Tab-separated table of C-alpha atoms in Angstrom:
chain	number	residue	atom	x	y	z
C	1	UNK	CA	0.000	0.000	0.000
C	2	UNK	CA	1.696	3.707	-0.828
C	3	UNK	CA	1.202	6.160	1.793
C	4	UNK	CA	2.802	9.850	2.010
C	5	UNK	CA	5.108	10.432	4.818
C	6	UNK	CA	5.297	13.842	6.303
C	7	UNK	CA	6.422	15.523	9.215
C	8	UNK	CA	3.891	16.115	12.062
C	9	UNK	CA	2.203	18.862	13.217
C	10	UNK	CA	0.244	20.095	15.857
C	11	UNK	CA	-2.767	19.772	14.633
C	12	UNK	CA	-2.105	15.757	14.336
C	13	UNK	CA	-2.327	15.459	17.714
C	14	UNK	CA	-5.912	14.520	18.263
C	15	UNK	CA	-5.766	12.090	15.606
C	16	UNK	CA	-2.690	10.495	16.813
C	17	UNK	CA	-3.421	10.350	19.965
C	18	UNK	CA	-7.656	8.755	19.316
C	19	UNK	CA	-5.371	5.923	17.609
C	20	UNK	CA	-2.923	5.120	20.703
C	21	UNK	CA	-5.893	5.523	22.521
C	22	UNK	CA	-8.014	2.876	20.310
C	23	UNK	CA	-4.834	0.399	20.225
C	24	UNK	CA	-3.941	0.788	24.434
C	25	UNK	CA	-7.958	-0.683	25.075
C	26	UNK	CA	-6.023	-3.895	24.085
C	27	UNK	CA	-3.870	-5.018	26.884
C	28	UNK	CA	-0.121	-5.369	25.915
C	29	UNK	CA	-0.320	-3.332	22.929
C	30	UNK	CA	1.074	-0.254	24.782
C	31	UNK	CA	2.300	0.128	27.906
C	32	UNK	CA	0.514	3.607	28.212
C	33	UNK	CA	-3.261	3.307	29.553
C	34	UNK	CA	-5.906	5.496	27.415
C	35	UNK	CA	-6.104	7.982	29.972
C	36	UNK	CA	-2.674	8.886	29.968
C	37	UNK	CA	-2.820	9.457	26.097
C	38	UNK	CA	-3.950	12.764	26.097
C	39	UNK	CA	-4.013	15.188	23.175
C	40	UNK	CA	-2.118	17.265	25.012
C	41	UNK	CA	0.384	15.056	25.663
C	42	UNK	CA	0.888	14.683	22.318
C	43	UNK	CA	0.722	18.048	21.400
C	44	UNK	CA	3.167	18.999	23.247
C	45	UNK	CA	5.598	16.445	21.859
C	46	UNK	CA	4.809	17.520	18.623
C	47	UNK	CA	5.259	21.325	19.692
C	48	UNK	CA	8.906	20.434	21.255
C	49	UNK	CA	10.035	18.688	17.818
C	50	UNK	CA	9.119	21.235	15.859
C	51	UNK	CA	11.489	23.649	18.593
C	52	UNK	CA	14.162	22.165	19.073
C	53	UNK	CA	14.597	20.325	15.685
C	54	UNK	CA	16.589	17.975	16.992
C	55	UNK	CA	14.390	14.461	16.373
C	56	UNK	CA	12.231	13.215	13.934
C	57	UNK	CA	8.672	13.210	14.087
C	58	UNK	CA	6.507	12.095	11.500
C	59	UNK	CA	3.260	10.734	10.225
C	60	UNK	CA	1.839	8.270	7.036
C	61	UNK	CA	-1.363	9.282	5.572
C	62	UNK	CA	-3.317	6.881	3.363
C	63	UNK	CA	-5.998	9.328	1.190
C	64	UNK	CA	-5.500	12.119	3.524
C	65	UNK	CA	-5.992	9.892	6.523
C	66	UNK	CA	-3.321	9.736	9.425
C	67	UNK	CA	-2.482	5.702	9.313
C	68	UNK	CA	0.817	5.703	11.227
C	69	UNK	CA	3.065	7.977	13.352
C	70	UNK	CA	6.841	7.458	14.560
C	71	UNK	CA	9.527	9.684	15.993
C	72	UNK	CA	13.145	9.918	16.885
C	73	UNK	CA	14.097	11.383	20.077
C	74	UNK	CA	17.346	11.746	20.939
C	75	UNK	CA	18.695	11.281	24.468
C	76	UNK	CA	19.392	14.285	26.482
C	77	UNK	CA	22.471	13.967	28.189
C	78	UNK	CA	25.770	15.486	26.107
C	79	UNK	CA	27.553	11.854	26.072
C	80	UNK	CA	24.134	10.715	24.934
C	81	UNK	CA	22.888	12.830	22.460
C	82	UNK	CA	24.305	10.669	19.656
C	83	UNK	CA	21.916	8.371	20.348
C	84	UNK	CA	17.645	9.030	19.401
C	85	UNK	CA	14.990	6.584	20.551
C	86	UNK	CA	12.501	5.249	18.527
C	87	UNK	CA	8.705	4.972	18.819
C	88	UNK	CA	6.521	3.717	16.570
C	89	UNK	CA	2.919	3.206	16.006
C	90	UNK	CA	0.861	1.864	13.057
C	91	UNK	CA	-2.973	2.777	13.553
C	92	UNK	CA	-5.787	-0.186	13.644
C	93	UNK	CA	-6.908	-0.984	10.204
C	94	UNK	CA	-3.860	-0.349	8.954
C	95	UNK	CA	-1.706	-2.598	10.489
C	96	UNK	CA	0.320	-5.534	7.663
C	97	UNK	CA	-0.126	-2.999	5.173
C	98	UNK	CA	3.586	-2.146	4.862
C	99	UNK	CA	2.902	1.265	6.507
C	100	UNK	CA	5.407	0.516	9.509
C	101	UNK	CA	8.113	-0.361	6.929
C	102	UNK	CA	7.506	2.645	4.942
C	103	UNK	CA	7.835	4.746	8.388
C	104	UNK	CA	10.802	2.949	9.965
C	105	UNK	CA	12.715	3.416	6.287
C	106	UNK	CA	11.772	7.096	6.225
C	107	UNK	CA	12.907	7.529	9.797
C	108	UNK	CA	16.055	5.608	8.994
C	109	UNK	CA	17.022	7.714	5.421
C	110	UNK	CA	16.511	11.115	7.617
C	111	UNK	CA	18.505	10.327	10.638
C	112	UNK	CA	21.470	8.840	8.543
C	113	UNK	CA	21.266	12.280	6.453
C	114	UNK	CA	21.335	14.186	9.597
C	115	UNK	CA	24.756	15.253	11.463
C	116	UNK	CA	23.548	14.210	15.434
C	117	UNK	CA	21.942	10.405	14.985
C	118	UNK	CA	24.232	8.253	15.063
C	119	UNK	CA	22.391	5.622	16.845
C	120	UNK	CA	18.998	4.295	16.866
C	121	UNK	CA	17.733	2.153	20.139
C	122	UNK	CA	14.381	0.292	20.509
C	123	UNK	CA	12.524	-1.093	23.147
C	124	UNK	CA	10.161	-3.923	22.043
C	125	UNK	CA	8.173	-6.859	23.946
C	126	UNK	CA	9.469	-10.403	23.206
C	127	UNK	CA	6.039	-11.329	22.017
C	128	UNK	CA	5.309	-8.526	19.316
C	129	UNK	CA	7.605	-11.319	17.293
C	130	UNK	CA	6.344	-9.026	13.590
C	131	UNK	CA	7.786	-5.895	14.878
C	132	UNK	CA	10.908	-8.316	15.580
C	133	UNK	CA	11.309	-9.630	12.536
C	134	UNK	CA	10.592	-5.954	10.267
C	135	UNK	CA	13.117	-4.723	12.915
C	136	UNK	CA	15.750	-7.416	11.819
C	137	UNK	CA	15.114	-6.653	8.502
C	138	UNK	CA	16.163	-3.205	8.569
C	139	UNK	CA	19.271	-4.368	10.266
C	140	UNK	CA	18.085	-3.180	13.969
C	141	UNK	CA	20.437	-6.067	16.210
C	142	UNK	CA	19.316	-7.617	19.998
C	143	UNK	CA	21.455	-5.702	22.532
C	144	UNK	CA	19.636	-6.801	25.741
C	145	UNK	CA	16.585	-8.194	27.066
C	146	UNK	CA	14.881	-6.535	30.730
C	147	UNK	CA	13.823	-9.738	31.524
C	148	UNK	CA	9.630	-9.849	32.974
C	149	UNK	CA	9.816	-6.035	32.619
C	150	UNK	CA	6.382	-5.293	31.635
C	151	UNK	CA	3.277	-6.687	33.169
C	152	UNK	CA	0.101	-7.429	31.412
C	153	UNK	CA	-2.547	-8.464	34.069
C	154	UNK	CA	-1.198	-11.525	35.702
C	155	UNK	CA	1.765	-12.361	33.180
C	156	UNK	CA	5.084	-11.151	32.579
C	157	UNK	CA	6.803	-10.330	29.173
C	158	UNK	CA	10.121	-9.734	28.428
C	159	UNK	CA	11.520	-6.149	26.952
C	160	UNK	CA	14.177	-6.659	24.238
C	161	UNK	CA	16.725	-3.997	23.353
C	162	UNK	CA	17.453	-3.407	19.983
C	163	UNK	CA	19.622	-1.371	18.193
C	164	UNK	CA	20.521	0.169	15.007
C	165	UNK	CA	24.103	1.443	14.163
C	166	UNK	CA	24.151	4.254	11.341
C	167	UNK	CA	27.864	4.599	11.381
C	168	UNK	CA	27.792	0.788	10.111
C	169	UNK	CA	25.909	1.550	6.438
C	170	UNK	CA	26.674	-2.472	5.955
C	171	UNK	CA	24.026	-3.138	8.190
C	172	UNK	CA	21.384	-1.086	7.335
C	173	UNK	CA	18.225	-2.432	4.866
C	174	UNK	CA	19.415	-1.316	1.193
C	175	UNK	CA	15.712	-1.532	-0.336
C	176	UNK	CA	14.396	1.666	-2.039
C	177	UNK	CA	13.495	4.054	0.325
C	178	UNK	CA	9.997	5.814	-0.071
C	179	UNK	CA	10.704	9.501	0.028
C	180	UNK	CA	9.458	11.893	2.920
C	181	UNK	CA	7.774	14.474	1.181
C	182	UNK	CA	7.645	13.855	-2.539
C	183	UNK	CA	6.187	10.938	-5.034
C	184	UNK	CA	7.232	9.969	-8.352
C	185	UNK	CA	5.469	8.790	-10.983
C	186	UNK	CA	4.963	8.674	-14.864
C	187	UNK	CA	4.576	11.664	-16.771
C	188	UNK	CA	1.396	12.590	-18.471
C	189	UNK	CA	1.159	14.167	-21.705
C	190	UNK	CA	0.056	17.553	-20.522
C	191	UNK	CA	2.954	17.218	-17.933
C	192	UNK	CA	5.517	16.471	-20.876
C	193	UNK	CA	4.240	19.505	-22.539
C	194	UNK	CA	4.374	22.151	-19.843
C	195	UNK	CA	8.041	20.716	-19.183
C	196	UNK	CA	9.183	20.723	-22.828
C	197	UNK	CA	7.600	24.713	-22.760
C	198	UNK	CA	9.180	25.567	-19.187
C	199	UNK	CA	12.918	24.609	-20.570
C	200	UNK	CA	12.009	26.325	-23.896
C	201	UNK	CA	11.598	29.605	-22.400
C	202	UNK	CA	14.470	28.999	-19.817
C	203	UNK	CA	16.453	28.665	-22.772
C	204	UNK	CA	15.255	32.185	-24.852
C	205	UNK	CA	15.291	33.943	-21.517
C	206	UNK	CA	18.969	33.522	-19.853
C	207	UNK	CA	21.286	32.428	-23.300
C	208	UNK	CA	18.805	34.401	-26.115
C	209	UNK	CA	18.874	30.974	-27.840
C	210	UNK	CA	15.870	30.240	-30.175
C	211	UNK	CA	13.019	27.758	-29.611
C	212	UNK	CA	14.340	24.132	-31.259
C	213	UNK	CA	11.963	23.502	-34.463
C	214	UNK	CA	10.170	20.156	-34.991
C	215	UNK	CA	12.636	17.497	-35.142
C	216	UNK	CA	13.792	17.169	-38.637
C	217	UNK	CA	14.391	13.359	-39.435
C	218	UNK	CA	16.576	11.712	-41.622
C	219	UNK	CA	15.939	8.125	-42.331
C	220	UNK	CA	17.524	5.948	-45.248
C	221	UNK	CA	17.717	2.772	-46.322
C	222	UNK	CA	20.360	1.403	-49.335
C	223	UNK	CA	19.416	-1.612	-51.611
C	224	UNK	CA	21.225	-2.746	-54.586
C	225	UNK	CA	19.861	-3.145	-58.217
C	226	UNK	CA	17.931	-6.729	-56.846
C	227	UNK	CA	15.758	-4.341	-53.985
C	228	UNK	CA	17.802	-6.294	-51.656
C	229	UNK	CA	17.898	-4.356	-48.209
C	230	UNK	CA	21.659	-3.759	-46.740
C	231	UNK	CA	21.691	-1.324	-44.366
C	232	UNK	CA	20.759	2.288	-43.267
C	233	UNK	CA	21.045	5.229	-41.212
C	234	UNK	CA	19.148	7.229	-38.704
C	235	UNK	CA	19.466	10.786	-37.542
C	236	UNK	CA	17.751	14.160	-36.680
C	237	UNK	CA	18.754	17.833	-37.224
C	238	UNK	CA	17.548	20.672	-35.984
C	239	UNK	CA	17.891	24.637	-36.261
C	240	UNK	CA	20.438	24.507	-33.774
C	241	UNK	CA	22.900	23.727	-36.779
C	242	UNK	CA	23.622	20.410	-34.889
C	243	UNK	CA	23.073	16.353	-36.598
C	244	UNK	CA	23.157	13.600	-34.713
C	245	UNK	CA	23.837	10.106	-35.759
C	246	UNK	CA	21.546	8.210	-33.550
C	247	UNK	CA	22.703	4.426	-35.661
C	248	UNK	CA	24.514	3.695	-38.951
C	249	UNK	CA	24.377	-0.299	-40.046
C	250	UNK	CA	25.357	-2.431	-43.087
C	251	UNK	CA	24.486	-6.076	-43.036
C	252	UNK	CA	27.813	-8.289	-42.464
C	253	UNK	CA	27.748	-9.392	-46.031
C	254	UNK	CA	27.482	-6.358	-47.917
C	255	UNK	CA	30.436	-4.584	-46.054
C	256	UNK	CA	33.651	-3.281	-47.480
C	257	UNK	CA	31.848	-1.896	-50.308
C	258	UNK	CA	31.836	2.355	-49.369
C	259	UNK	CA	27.760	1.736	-48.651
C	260	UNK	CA	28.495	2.854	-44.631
C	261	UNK	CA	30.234	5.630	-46.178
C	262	UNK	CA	27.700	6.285	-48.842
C	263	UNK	CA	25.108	6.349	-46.578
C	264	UNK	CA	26.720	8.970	-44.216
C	265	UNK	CA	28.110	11.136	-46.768
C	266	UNK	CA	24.886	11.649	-47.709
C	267	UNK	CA	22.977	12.597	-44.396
C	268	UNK	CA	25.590	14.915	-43.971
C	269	UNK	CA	25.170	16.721	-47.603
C	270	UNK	CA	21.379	17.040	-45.997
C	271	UNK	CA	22.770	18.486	-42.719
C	272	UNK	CA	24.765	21.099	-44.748
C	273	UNK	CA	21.676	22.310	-47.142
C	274	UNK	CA	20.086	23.033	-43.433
C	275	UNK	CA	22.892	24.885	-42.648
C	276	UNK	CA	23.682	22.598	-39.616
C	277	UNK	CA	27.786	23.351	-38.237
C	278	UNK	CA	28.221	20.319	-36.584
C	279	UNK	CA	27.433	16.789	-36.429
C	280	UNK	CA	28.165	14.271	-33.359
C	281	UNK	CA	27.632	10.423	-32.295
C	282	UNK	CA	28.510	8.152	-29.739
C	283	UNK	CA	30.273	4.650	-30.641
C	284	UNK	CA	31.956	1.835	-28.154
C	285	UNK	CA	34.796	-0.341	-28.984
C	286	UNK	CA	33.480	-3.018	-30.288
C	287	UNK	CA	31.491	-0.905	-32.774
C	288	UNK	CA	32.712	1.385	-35.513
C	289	UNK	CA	34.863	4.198	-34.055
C	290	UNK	CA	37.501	3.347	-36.560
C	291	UNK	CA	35.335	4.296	-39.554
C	292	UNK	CA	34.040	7.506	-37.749
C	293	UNK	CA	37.720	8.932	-37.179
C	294	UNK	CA	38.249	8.002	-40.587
C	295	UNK	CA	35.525	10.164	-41.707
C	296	UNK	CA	36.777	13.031	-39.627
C	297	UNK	CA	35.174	12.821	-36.847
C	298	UNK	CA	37.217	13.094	-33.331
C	299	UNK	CA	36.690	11.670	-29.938
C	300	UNK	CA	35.518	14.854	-27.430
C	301	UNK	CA	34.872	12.082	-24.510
C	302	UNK	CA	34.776	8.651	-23.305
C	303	UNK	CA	32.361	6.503	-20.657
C	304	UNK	CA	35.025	4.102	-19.435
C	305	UNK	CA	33.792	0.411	-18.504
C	306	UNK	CA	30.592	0.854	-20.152
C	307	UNK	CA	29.340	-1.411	-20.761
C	308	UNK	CA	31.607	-3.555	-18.191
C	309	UNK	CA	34.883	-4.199	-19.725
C	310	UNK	CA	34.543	-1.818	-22.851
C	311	UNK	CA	34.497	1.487	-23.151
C	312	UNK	CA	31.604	4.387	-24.614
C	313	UNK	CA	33.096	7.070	-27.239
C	314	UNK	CA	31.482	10.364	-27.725
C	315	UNK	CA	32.350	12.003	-31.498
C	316	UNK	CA	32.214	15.003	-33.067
C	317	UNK	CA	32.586	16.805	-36.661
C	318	UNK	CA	32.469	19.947	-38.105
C	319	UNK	CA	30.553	20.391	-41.191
């Protein structure tokens, strides 16, 4: 399920707290009882977050509903501050939907960007055993276990310490993280459009440089005197005054004959009626860079293991 991650704010509180409310009816669940989850309480956690912008506190919405909240606090003390502790709390209904994962990888990307986390420490009860494992997964370790440290009516559970190092990037969860405040998705036409207009007039306004006309394609097959097909080229010009070879291919068996030549020779006599100044390409190693330098063009840069093992050539010729 996708969710939006934000920060929190104030106004959250009553939300957040009705959901710690709803999920501390069920014994075990929280340690807090529902009358000590106040919206004030809350509030003012929210309030000193937003002060002292030291932690992290946010919240996962699901269709502009609140569905999750978790913050990083750090410790107080100087020798401690290093160190930010982490709570937690997916909302009822919404719980094995992924939106604790998308949280606790949120929370994890923005304390390892910050300069003052360094550490991440967890208290959780030895029988929440899903929080365990998503904790494992995102590379939290066991550091210690309070043993028959919380009480649920007549029985005892265990408290485990966990931690999670962010000096040590090895052991933190590599998946893709969802970001905080923006989403990504395809383009729509209209989209494509206003972006293709924006960097249009970007262009006229700081460098004076015309609007690009309608791509101007040049596309051309060769066959001999039988109609048999041997190769071709593809390119595009424009009024910039610039070609570019986008692919230039002769079937094995009809090579050595001046038909690559041919065929370039004359996309570039079309370049020139257009008045285009300069034509470029990009070749690899095992391709045809030979027969481009013959043809005058020269090598302006280079991808190096590119693919692995060969290497990416970037031409260029004057007209």
């Amino acid at each position: 399920m996708s969710v939006t991650i934000r920060h929190a704010k104030i106004e959250d509180a009553h939300v957040i707290a009705n959901a710690e409310r709803e999920i501390a009816q069920t014994p075990g669940f929280l340690c807090s009882l529902p009358s000590e989850l106040t919206d004030d309480v809350i509030a003012h956690t929210i309030s000193t977050f937003l002060q002292e912008k030291t932690g992290i506190y946010l919240v996962a919405e699901h269709e502009n509903s609140i569905v999750g909240h978790a913050y990083l606090k750090p410790l107080s003390l100087q020798s401690l501050c290093h160190v930010a502790q982490l709570n937690i709390v997916v909302h009822h209904a919404w719980q094995k939907k992924g939106v604790g994962a998308q949280l606790l990888k949120t929370l994890i990307e923005q304390a390892t960007a910050s300069s003052s986390i360094e550490k991440i420490e967890l208290n959780v009860r030895a029988s929440n055993t899903p929080a365990i494992a998503l904790y494992k997964k995102m590379g939290f370790q066991e550091e210690g276990r309070l043993k028959n440290r919380v009480k649920i009516q007549d029985r005892y559970i265990d408290d485990i310490l966990m931690a999670l190092d962010l000096t040590n990037t090895s052991s933190i969860e590599t998946a893709p993280l969802i970001d905080a405040f923006f989403n990504i998705a395809p383009a729509t036409t209209d989209e494509l459009a206003k972006l293709d207009q924006a960097i249009t007039n970007f262009n006229i306004k700081t460098a004076a440089i015309q609007p690009l006309a309608e791509t101007h394609r040049l596309d051309f097959s060769v066959k001999n005197q039988s109609g048999e097909f041997l190769g071709g080229i593809q390119a595009n010009l424009a009024n910039w005054g610039i070609l570019y070879i986008e692919l230039l291919f002769v079937f094995e068996q009809y090579r050595h004959h001046g038909i690559a030549s041919l065929l370039l020779k004359h996309v570039e006599r079309i370049a020139c009626s257009h008045k285009c100044r300069i034509a470029h390409l990009n070749t690899f190693d095992f391709q045809a860079k030979d027969f481009y330098l013959k043809h005058g063009f020269s090598i302006f840069g280079t991808l190096d293991n590119v693919p692995e093992g060969h290497r990416r050539y970037y031409m260029k010729k004057n007209l």
